XYZ file of C-alpha atoms in Angstrom:
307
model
C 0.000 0.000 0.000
C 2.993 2.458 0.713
C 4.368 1.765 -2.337
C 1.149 2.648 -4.305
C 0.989 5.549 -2.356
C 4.324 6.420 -3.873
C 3.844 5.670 -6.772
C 0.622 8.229 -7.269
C 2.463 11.010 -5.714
C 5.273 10.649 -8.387
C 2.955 10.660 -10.714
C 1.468 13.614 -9.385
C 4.655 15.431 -8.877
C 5.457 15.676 -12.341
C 7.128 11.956 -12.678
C 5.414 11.100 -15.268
C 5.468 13.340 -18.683
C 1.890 14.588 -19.033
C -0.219 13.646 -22.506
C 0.158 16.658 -25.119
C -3.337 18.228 -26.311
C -3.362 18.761 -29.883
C -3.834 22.520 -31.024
C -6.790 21.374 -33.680
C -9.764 20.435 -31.598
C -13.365 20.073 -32.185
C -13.644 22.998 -29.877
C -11.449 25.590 -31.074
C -11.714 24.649 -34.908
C -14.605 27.617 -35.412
C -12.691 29.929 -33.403
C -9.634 28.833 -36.112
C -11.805 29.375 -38.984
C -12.535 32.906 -38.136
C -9.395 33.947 -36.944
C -8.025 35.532 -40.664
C -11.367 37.179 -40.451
C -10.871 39.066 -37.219
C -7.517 39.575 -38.415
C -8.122 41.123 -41.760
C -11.183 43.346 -39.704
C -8.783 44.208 -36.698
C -5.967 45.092 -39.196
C -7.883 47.025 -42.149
C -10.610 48.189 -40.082
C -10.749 48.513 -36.668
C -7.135 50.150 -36.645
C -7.515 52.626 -39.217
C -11.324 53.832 -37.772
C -9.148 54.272 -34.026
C -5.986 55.617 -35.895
C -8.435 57.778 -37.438
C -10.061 58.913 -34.227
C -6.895 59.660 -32.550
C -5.887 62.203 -35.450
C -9.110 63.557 -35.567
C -7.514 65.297 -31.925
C -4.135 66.398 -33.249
C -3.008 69.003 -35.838
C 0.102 68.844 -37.782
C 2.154 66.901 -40.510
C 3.680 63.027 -40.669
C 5.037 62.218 -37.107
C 4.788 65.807 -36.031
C 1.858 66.083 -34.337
C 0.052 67.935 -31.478
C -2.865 66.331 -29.535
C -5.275 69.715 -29.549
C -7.916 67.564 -27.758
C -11.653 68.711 -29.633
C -10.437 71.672 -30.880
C -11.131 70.564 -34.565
C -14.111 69.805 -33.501
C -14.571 73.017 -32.182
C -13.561 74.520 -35.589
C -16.030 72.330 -37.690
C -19.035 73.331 -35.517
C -17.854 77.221 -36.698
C -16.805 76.422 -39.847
C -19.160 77.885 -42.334
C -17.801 76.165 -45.155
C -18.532 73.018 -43.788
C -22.020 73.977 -43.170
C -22.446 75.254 -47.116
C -21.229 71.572 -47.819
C -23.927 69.861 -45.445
C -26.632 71.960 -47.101
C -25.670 71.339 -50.505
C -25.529 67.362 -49.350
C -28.943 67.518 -47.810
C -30.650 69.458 -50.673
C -29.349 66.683 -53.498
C -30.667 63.763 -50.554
C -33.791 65.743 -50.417
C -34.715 66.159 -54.322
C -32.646 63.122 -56.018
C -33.436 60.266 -53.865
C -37.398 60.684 -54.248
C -36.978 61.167 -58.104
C -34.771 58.209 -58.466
C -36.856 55.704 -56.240
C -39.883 56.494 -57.751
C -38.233 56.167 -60.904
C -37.083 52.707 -60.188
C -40.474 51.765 -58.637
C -42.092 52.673 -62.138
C -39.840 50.733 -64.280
C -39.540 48.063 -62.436
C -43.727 47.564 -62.300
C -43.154 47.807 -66.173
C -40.237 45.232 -66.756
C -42.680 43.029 -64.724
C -45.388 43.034 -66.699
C -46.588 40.276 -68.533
C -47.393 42.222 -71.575
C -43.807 43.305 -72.183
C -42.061 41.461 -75.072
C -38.386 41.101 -75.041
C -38.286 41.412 -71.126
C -34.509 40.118 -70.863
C -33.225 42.781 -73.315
C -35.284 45.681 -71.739
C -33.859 45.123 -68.286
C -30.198 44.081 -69.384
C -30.676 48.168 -70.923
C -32.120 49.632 -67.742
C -29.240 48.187 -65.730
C -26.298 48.912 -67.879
C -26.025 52.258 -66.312
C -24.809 51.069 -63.326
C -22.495 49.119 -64.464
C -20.438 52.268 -66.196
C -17.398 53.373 -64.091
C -17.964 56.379 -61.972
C -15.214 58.580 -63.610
C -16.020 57.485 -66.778
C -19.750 58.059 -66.860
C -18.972 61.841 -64.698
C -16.541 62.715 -67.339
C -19.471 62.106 -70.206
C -21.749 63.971 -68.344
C -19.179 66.687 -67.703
C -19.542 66.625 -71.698
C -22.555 66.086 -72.360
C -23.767 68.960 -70.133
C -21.239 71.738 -71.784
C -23.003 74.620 -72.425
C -21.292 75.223 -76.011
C -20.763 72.090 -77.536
C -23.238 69.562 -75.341
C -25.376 66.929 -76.385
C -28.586 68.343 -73.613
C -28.310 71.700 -75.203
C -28.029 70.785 -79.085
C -31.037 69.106 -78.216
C -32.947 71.621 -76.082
C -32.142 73.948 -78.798
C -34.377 72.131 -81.468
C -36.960 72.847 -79.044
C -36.323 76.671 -79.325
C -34.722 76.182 -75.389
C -31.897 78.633 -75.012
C -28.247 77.165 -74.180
C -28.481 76.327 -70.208
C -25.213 76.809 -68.510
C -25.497 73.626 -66.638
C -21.934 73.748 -65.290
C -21.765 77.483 -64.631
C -25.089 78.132 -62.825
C -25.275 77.154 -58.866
C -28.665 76.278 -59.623
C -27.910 74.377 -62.794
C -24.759 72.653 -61.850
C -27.138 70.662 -58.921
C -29.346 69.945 -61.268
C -26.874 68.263 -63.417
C -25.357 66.033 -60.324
C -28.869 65.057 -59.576
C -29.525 64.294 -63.410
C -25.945 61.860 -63.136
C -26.827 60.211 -59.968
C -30.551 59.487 -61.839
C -29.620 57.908 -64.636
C -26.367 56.025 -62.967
C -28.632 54.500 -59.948
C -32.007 54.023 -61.229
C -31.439 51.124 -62.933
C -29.901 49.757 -60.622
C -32.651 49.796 -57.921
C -35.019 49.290 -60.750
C -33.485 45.600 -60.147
C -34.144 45.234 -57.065
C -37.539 46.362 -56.679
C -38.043 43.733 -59.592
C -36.311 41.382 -57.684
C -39.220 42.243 -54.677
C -42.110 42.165 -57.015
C -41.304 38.603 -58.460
C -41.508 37.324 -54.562
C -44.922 38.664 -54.148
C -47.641 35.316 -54.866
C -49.521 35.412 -57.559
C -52.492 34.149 -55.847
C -52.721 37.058 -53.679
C -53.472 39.170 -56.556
C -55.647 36.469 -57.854
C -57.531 36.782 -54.866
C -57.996 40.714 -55.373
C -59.036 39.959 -58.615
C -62.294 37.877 -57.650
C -63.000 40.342 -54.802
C -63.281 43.360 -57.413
C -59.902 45.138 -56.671
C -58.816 47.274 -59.033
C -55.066 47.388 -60.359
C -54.724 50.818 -58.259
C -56.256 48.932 -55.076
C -54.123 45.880 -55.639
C -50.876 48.389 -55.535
C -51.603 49.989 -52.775
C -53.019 46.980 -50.876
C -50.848 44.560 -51.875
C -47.757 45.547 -54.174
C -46.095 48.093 -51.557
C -46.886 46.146 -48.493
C -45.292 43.494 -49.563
C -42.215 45.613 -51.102
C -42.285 47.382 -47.742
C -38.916 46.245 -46.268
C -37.208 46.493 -49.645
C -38.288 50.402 -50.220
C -36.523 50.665 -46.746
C -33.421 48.935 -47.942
C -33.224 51.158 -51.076
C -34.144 54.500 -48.960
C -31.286 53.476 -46.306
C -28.826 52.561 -48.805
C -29.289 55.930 -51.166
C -29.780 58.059 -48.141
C -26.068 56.554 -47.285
C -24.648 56.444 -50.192
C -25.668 60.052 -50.975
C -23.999 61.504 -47.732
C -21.301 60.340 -49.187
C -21.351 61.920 -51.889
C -18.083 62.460 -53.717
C -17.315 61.117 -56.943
C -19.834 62.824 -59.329
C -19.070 66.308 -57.629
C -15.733 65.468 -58.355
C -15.209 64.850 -61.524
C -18.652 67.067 -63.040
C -18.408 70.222 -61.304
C -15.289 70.055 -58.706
C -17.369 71.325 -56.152
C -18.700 74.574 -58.097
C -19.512 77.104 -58.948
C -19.185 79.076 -56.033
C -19.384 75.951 -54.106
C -23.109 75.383 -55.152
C -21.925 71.637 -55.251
C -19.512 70.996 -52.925
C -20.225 68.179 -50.295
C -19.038 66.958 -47.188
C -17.158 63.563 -48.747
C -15.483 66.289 -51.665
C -14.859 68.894 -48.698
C -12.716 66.450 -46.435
C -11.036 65.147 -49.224
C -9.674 68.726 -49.852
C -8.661 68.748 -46.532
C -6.816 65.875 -46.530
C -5.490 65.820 -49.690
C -5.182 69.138 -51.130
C -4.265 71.457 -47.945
C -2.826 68.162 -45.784
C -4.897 68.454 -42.664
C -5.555 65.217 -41.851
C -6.493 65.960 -38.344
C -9.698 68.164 -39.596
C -10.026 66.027 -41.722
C -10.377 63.306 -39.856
C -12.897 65.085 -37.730
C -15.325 65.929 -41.039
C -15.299 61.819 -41.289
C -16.368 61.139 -37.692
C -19.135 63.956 -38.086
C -20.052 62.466 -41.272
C -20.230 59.303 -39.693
C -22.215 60.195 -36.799
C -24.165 62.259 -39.762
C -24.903 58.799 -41.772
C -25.850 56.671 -38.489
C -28.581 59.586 -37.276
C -30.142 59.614 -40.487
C -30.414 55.330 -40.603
C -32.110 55.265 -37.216
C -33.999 57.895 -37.772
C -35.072 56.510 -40.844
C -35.490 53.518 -39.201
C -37.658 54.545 -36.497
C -39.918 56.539 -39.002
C -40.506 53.633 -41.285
C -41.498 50.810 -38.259
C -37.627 49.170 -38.960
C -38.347 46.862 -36.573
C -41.539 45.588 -37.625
């Protein structure tokens, strides 16, 4: 017995090598799986948006900088500039996102008909569009719009419609970024409320049909309930994507005239890379962000998200 008793204790002690656990286990193999994931995300994301934050409190150039705490924060709330870019943003969300939607909504109840011939061609054309590279499709416009020798006013002109300086005008040159963003996006929305009206049943209609509903009834009864949480989706994601703002404004109009089109995405890339202050610059992105996440739960909340 007191040799037993040994024996255990030895064994206890560390006589005895213990049996090696093998890294791959049933266990950890999902936590394996997603580790280049969280990797990628911690090293392409999550730095850069805290990198980002920290500069956002510092002034100054390369590894010379200066932690000013909120003071560019302080400057952006009293920076009128930035406030003629938010405007300018907001009044293109306001008037081109409504016009586009409905847009979409229209063509996409017509590629859906059943009356339509050549269905497949017709909706290959209305999503082309979007498949055109930003630059590229800005720069046409940027030509097609020239007041001289554009395409808009050689035809406007058969119509006795004087030359419109759509590039020289504030007034004008909006106009022409909401015409771009129009024809570039419609389509492709046009898609996906197609996408939504192919789910609906057919026998729901059906069952319209025998209880006397009209086609204007059936729409509003049936159609945009059921595309309810898509028209969200597509008011989100343009409401987003037009805060953003920057390519078009770019490349059309550069931000004029007079600043009539300059937006928030165009003004902190001048910031950064024209004048080289990355620390207000990084503080128009974290306004713009908390800018883009206000307006997605407020939408959100006014459209029953949750629901």
């Amino acid at each position: 017995m007191t040799l037993t008793m040994t024996r255990d204790a030895a064994t206890r002690g560390g006589g005895s090598p213990r049996p090696h656990r093998p890294l791959i286990t049933k266990r950890n193999i999902p936590y394996l799986l997603i580790l280049p994931a969280l990797l990628g995300f911690v090293s392409f994301k999550a730095y850069p948006i805290l990198a980002a934050l920290y500069i956002s409190l510092t002034t100054g150039a390369g590894a010379a900088r200066t932690f000013v705490g909120l003071d560019n924060y302080v400057r952006l709330v009293n920076d009128p500039l930035f406030w003629t870019a938010l405007w300018n943003t907001a009044l293109i969300l306001v008037v081109q996102v409504p016009i586009m939607l409905l847009l979409a909504l229209v063509l996409a109840l017509g590629l859906n008909s059943p009356l339509l011939r050549l269905r497949g061609l017709w909706r290959l054309g209305v999503f082309m569009p979007s498949l055109t590279g930003l630059v590229a499709y800005g720069v046409m416009f940027s030509v097609i719009l020239s007041k001289d020798s554009g395409l808009l006013n050689w035809v406007l002109g058969f119509f006795g419609v004087d030359a419109i300086d759509w590039l020289g005008s504030p007034f004008w040159a909006r106009i022409a970024i909401v015409i771009a963003l129009t024809w570039h996006y419609t389509g492709y929305n046009a898609v996906i409320y197609l996408a939504g009206l192919q789910s609906i049943p057919k026998e729901l209609y059906e069952a319209a049909m025998v209880d006397g509903a009209g086609a204007v009834r059936r729409f509003w009864s049936i159609t945009v309930p059921q595309l309810r949480p898509i028209l969200l989706l597509t008011v989100v994601l343009s409401t987003i994507g037009t805060l953003q703002l920057f390519d078009e404004p770019f490349v059309i109009t550069g931000g004029g005239p007079d600043n009539s089109t300059l937006t928030i995405s165009l003004y902190l890339y001048e910031n950064g890379f024209r004048y080289f202050d990355f620390g207000y610059a990084a503080a128009i992105a974290y306004a713009l962000t908390l800018i883009v996440a206000g307006f997605g739960l407020l939408q959100l909340k006014l459209t029953g998200g949750k629901k």
